[in-house]
Coordinates of N, CA and C in Angstrom, one line a residue:
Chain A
X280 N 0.8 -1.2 0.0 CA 0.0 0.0 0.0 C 0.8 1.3 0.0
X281 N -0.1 2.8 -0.5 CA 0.9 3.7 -0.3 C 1.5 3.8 0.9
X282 N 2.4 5.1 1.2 CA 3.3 5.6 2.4 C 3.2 7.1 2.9
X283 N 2.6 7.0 4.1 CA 2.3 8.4 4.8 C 3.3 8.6 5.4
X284 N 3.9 9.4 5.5 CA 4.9 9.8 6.7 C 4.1 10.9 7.6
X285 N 4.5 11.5 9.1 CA 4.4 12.1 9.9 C 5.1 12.7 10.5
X286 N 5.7 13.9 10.4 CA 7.0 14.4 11.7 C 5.9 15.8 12.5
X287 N 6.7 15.6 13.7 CA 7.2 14.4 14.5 C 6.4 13.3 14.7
X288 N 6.8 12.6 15.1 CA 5.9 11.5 15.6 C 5.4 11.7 17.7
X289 N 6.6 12.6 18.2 CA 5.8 13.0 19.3 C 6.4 14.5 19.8
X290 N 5.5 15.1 20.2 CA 6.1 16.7 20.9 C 5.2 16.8 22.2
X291 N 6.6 17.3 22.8 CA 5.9 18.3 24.2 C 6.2 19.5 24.1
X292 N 5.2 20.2 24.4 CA 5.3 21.7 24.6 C 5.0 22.3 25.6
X293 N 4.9 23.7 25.8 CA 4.5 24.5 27.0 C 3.2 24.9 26.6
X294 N 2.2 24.9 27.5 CA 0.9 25.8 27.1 C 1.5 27.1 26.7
X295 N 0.8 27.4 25.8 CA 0.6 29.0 24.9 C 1.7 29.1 23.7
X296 N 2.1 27.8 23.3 CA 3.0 27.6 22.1 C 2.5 26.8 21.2
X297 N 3.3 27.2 19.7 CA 2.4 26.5 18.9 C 3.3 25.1 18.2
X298 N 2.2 24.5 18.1 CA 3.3 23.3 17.0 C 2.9 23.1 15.7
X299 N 3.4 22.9 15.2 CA 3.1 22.3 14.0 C 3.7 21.1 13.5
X300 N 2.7 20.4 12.5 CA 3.2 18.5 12.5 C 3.1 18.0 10.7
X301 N 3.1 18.0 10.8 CA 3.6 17.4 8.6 C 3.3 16.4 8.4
X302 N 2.6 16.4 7.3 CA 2.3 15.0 6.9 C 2.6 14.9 5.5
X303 N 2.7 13.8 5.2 CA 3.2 13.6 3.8 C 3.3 12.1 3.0
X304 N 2.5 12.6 2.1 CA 2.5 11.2 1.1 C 4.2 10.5 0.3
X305 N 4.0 9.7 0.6 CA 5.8 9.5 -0.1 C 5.7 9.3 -1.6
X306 N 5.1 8.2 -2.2 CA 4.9 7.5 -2.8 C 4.1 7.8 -3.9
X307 N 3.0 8.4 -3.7 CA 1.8 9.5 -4.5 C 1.1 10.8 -4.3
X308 N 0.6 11.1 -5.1 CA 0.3 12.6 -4.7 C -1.5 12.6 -4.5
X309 N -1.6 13.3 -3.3 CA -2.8 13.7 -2.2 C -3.4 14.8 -2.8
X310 N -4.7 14.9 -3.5 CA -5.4 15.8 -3.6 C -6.0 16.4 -2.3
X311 N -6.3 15.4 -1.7 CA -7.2 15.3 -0.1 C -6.3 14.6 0.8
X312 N -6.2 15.5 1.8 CA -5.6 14.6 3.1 C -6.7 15.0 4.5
X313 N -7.0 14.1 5.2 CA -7.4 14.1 6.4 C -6.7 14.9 7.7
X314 N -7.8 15.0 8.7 CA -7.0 15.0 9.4 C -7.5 14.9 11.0
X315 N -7.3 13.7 11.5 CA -8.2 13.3 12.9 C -7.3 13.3 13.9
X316 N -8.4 13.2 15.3 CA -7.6 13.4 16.6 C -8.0 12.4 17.5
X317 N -7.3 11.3 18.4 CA -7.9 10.6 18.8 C -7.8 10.8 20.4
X318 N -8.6 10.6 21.1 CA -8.2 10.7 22.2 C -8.3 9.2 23.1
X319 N -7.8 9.1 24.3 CA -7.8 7.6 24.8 C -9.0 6.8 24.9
X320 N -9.0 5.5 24.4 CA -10.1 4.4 24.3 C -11.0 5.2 23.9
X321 N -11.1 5.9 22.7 CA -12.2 6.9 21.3 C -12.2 6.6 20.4
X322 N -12.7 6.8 19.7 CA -12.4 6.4 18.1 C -12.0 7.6 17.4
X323 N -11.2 7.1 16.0 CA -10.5 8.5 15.5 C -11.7 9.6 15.3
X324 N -11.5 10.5 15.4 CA -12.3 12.2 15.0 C -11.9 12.9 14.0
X325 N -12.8 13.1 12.8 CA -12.0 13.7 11.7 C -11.9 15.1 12.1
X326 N -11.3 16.0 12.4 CA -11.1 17.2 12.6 C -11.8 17.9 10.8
X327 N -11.0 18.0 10.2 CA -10.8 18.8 8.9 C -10.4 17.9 7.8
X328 N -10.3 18.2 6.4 CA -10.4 17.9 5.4 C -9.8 19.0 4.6
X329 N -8.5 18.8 4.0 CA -7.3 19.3 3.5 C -7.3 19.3 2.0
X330 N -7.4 20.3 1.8 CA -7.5 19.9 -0.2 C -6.4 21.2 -0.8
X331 N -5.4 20.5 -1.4 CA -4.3 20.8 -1.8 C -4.8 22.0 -2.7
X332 N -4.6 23.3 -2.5 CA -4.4 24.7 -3.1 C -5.7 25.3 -2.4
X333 N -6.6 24.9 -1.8 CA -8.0 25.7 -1.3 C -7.7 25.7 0.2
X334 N -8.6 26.1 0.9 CA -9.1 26.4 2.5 C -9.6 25.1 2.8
X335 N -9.2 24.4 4.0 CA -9.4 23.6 4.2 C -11.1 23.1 5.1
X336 N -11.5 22.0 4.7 CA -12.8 22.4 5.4 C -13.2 21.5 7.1
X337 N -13.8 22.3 7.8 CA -13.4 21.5 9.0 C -14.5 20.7 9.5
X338 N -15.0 20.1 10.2 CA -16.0 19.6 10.7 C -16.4 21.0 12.1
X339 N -17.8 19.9 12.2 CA -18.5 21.1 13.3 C -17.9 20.7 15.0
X340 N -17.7 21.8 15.3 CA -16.9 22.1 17.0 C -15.6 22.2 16.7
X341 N -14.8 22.3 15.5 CA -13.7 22.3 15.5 C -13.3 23.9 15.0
X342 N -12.5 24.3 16.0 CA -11.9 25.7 16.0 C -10.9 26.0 14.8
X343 N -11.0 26.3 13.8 CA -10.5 26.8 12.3 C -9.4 27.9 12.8
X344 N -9.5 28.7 13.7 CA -8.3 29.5 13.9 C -7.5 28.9 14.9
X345 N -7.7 27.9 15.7 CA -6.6 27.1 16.8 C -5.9 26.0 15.9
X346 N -6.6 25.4 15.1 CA -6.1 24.4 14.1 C -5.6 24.8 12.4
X347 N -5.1 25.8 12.6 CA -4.7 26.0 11.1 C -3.9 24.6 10.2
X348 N -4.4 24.9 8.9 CA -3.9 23.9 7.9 C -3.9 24.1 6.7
X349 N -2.7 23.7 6.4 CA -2.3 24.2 5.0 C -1.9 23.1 4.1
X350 N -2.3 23.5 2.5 CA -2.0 22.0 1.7 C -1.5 22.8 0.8
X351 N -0.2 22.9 0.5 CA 0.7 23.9 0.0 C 1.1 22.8 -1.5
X352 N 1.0 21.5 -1.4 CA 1.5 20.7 -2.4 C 0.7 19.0 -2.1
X353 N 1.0 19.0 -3.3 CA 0.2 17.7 -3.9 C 0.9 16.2 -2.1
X354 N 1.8 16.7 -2.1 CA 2.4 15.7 -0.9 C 2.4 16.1 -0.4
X355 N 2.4 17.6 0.4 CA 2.4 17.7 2.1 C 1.5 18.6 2.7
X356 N 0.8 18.2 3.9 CA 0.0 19.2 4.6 C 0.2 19.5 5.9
X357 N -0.1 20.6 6.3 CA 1.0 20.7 7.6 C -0.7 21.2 8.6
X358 N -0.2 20.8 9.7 CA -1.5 21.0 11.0 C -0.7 21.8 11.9
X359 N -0.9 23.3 12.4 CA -0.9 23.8 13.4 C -1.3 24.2 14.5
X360 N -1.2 23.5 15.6 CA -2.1 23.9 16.6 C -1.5 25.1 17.4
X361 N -2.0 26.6 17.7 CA -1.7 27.3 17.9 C -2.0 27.4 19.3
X362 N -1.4 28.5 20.1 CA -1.6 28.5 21.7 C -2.4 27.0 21.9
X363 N -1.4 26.4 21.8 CA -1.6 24.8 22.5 C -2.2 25.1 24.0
X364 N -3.1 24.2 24.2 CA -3.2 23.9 25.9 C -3.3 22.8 26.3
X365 N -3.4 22.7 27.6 CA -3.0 21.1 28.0 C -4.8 20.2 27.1
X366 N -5.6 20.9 27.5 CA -6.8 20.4 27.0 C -6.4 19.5 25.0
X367 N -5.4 20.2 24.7 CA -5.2 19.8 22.9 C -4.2 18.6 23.3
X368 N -3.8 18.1 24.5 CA -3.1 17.3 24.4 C -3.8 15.9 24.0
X369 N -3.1 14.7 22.6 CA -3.7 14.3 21.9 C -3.0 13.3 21.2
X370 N -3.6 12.3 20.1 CA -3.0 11.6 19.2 C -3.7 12.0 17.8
X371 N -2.7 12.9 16.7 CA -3.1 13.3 15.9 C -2.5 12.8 14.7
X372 N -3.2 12.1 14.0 CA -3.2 11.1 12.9 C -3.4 12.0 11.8
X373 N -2.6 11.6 10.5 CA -3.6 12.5 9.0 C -3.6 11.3 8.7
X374 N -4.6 11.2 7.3 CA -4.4 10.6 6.0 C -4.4 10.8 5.0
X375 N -4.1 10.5 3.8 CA -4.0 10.8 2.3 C -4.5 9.6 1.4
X376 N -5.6 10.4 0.9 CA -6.6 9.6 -0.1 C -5.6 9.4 -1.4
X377 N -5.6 8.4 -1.9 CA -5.1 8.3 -3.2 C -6.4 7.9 -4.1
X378 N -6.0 8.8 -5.3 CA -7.0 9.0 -6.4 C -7.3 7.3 -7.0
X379 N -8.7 6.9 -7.3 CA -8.6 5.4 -7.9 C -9.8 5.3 -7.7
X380 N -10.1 3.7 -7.9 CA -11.1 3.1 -7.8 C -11.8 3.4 -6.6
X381 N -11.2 2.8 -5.7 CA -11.8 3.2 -4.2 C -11.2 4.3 -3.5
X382 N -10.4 5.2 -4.2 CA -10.1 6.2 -3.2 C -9.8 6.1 -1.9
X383 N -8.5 4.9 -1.6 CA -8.5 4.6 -0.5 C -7.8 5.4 0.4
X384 N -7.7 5.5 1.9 CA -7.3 6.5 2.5 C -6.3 6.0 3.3
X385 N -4.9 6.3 3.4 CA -3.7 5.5 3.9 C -3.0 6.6 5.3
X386 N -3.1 6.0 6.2 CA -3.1 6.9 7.4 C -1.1 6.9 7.7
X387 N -1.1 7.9 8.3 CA 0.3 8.2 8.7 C 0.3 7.3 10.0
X388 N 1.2 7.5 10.8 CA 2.2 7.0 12.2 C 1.3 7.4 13.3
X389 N 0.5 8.9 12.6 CA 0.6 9.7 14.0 C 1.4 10.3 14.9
X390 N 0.9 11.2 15.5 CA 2.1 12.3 16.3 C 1.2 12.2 17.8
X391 N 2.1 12.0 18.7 CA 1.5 12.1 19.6 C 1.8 13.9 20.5
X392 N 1.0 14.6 21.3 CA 1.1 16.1 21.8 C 1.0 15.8 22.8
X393 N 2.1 16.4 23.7 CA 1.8 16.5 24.9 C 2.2 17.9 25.1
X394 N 1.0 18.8 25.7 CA 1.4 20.6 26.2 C 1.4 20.4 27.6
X395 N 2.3 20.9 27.6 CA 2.3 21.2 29.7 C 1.8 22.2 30.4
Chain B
X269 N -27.7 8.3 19.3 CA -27.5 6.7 18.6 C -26.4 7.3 17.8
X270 N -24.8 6.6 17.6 CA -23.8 6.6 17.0 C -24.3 5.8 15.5
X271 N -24.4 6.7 14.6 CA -23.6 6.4 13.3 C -23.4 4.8 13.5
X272 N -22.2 4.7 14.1 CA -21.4 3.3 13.7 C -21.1 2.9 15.3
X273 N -21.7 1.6 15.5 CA -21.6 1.4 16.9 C -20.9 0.3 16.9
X274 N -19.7 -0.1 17.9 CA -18.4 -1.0 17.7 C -18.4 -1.7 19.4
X275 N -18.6 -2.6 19.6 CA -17.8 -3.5 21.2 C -16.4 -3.0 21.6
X276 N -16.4 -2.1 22.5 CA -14.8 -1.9 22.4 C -14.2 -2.9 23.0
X277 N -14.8 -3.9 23.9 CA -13.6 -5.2 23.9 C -13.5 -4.6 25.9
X278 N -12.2 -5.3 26.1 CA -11.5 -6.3 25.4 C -12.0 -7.2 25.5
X279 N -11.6 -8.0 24.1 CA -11.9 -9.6 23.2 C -10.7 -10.4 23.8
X280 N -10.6 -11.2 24.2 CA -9.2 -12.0 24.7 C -9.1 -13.5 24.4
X281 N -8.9 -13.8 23.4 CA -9.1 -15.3 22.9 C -7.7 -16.3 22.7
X282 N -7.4 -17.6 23.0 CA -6.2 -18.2 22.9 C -5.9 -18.8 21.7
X283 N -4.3 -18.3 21.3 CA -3.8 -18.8 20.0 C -4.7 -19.5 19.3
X284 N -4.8 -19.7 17.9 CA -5.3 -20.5 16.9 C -7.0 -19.8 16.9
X285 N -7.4 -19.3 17.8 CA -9.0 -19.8 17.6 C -9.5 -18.6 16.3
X286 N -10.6 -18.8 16.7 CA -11.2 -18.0 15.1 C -11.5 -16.6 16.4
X287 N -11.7 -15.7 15.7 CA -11.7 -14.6 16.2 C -13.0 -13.9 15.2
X288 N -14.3 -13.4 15.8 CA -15.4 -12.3 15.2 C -15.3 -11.1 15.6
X289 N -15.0 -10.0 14.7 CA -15.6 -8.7 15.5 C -16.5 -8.2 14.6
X290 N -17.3 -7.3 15.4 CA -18.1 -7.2 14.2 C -18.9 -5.6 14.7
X291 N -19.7 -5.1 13.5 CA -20.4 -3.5 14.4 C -21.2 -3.2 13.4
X292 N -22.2 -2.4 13.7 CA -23.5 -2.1 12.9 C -23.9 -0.7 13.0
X293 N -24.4 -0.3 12.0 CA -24.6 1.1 11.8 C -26.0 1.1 11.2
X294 N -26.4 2.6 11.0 CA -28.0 3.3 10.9 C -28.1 3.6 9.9
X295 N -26.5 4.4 9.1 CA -26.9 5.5 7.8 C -26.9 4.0 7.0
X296 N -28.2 3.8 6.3 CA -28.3 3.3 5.0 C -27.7 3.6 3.7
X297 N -27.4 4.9 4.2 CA -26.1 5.6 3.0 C -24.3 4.7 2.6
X298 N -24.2 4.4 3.9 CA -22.8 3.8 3.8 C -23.0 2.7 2.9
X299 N -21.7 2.6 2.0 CA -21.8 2.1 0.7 C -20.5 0.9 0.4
X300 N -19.2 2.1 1.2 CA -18.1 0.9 1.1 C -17.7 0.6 2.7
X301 N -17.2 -0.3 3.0 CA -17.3 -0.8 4.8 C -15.5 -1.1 4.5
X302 N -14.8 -0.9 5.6 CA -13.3 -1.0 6.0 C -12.9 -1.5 7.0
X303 N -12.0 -1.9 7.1 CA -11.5 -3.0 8.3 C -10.4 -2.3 8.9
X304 N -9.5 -1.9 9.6 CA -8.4 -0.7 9.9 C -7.2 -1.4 11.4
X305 N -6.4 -2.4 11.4 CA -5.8 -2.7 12.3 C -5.4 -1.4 13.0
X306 N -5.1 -1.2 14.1 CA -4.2 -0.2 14.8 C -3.6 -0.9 16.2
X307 N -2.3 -0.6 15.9 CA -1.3 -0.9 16.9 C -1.3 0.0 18.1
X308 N -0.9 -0.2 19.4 CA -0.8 0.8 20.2 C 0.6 2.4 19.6
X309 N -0.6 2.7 20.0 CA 0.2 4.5 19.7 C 1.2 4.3 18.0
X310 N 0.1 3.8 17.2 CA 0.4 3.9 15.9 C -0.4 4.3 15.2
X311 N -0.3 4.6 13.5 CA -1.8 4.7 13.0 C -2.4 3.5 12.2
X312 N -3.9 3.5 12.1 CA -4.5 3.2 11.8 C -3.7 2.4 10.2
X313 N -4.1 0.8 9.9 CA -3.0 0.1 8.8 C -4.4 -0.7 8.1
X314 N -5.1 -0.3 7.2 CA -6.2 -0.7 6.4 C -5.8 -1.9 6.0
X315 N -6.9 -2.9 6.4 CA -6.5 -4.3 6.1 C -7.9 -5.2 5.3
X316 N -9.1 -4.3 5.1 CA -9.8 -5.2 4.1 C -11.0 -3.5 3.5
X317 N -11.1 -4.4 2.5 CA -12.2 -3.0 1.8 C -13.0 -3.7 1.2
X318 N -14.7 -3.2 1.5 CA -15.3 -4.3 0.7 C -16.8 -2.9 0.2
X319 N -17.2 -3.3 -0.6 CA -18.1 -2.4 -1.0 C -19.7 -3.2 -1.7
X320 N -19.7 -4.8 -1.5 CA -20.6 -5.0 -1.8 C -20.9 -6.0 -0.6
X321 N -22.4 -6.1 -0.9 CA -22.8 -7.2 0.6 C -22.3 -8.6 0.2
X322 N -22.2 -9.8 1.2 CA -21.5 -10.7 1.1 C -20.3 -11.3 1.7
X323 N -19.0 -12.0 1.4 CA -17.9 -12.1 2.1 C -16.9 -11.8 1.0
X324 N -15.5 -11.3 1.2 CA -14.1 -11.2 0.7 C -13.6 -11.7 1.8
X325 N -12.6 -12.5 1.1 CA -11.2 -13.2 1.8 C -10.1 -12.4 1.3
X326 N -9.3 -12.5 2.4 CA -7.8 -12.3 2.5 C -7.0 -12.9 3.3
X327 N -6.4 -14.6 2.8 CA -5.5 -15.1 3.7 C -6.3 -15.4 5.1
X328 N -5.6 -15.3 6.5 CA -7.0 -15.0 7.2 C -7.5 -14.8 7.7
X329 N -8.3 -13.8 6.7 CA -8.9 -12.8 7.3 C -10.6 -13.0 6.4
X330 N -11.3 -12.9 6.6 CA -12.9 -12.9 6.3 C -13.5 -11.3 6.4
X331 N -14.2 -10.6 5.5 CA -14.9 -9.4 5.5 C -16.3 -9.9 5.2
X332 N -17.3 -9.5 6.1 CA -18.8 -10.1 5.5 C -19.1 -8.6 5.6
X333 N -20.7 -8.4 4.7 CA -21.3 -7.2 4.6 C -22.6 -7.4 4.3
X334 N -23.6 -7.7 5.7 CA -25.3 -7.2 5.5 C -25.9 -6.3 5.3
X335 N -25.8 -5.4 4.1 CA -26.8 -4.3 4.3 C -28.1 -4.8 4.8
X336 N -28.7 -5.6 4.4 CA -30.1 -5.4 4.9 C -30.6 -5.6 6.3
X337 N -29.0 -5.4 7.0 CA -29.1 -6.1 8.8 C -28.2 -4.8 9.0
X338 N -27.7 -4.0 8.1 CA -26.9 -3.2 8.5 C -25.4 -3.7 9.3
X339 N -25.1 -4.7 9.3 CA -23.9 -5.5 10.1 C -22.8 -5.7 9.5
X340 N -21.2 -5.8 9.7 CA -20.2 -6.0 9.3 C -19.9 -6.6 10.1
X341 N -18.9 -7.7 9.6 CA -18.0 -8.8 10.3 C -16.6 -8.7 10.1
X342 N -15.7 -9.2 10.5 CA -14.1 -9.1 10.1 C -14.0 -10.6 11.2
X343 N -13.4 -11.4 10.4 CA -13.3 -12.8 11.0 C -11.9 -13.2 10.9
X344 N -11.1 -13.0 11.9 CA -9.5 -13.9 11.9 C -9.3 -15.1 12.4
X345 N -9.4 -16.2 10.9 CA -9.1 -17.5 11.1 C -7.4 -17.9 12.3
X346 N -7.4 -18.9 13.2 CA -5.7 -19.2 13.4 C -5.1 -18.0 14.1
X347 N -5.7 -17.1 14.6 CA -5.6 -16.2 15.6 C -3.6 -16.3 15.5
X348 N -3.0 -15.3 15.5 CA -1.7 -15.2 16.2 C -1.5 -14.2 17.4
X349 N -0.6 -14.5 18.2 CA -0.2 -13.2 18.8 C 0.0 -11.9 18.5
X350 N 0.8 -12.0 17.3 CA 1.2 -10.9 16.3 C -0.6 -10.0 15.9
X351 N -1.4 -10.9 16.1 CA -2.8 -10.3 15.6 C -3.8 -9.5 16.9
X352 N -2.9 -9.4 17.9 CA -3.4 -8.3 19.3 C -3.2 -6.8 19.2
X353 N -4.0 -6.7 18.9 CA -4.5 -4.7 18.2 C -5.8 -4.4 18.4
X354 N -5.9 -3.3 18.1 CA -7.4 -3.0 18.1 C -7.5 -3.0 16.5
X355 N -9.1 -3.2 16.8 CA -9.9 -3.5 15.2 C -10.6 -2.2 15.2
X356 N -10.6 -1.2 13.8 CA -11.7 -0.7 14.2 C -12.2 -0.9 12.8
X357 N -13.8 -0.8 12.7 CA -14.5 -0.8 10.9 C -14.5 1.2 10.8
X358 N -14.8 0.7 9.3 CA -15.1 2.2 9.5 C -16.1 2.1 7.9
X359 N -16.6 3.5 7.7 CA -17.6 3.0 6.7 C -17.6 4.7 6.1
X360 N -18.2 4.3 4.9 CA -18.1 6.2 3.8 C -19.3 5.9 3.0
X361 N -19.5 7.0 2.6 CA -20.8 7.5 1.8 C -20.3 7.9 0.2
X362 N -20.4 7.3 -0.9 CA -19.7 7.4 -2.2 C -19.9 9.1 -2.7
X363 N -18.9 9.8 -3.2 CA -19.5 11.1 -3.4 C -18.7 11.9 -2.5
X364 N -18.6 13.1 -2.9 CA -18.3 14.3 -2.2 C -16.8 14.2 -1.5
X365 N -16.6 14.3 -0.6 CA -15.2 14.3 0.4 C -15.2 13.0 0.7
X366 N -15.6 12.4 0.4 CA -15.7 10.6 1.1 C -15.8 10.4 3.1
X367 N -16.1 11.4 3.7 CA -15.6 11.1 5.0 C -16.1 10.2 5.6
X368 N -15.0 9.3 6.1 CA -15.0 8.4 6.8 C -15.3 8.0 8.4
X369 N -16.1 6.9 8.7 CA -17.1 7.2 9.8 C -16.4 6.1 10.3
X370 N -15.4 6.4 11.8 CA -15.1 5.0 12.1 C -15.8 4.6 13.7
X371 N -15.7 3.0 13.8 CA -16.1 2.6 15.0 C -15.1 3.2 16.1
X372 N -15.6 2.7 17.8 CA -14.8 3.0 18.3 C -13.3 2.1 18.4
X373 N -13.9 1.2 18.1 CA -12.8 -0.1 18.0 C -12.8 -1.0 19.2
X374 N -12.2 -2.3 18.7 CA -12.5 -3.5 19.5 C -10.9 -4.0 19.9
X375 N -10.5 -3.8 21.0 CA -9.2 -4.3 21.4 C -9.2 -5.4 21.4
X376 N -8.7 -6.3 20.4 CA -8.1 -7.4 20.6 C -6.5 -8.1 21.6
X377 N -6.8 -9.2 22.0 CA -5.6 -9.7 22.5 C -5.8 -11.3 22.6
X378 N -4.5 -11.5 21.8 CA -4.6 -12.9 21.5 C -3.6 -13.7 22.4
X379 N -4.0 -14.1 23.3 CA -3.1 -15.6 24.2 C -2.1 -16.6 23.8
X380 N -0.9 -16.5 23.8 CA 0.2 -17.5 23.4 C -0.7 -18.5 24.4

């Protein structure tokens, strides 16, 4: 199957700083990448929906200006969580759909956040 | 009422045996159904895709699909150790952004 990459795969931070986490298709190029958050014994959450050269679109309760996202190229999309707080601490997974039959969706490593 | 309702487990069964997980959903919309191993503190490793009702094999692994019961199955023949993850299904609606609806997932752990 394709290849998602993730950096980092884990960060600690300080509350009121921001991170930012990358994702990236290796292998093919991502019109659409995902982008969900899991939290313990949950099931994944799609946050937003990442489409290479437009505004990304988010699901409902998800804060658009604490989660900025950018899909600057066909392989990479990057997730910012801004003034992190301990509350965002999390396991933040993307994916990247590859174009086809089934349009299947190939998930990264995941990054794990921890804000202090 | 969840969308997609999943047994989170834990399932705890000994080497070899057959293994069912299974979860059922409401939206009559969902069209193609997915199977998604995930390791602790990994992501999610898609391991069956099925899009019509019925069964697909994979080695062994089993995918059934009842629409008209709304039910999905994922069946691991020969159980190994190596096969202790969580399961989750997940399911999409054909069209538009495709977003993907997944269970909560079913921890598996399989008994040397």
């Amino acid at each position: 199957g394709a290849v998602v990459s993730q950096h980092p795969s884990w960060v600690i931070c300080k509350s009121g700083t921001s991170v930012k986490i990358e994702c990236r298709s290796l292998d093919f190029q991502a019109t659409t990448m995902f982008w969900y958050r899991q939290f313990p014994k949950q099931s994944l959450m799609l946050m937003a929906t990442s489409n290479e050269g437009s505004k990304a679109t988010y699901e409902q309760g998800v804060e658009k200006d604490k989660f900025l996202i950018n899909h600057a190229s066909l392989t990479l999309s990057t997730l910012t969580v801004t003034s992190a707080h301990p509350e965002d601490s999390s396991f933040y997974i993307c994916s990247a759909r590859e174009e086809g039959v089934y349009n299947e969706q190939f998930f990264g490593p995941g990054t794990r956040l921890t804000v202090l | 009422q969840k969308e997609v309702e999943q047994d989170p487990g834990p399932l705890s069964v000994p080497e070899g045996a057959i293994v069912s997980l299974n979860c059922t959903y409401s939206n009559s919309a969902f069209q193609y159904f997915m199977w998604y191993r995930q390791y602790s503190r990994k992501g999610p490793e898609l391991l069956m895709y099925t899009y019509s009702s019925g069964n697909k094999e994979d080695g062994r692994f089993t995918a059934q699909v009842d629409k008209s019961s709304k039910y999905i199955s994922l069946f691991i023949r020969d159980s190994q150790p190596s096969d202790s993850a969580t399961y989750l299904c997940a399911m999409k609606i054909p069209g538009g952004y495709q977003k993907v609806t997944f269970g909560i997932g079913t921890k598996l752990q399989v008994i040397p």
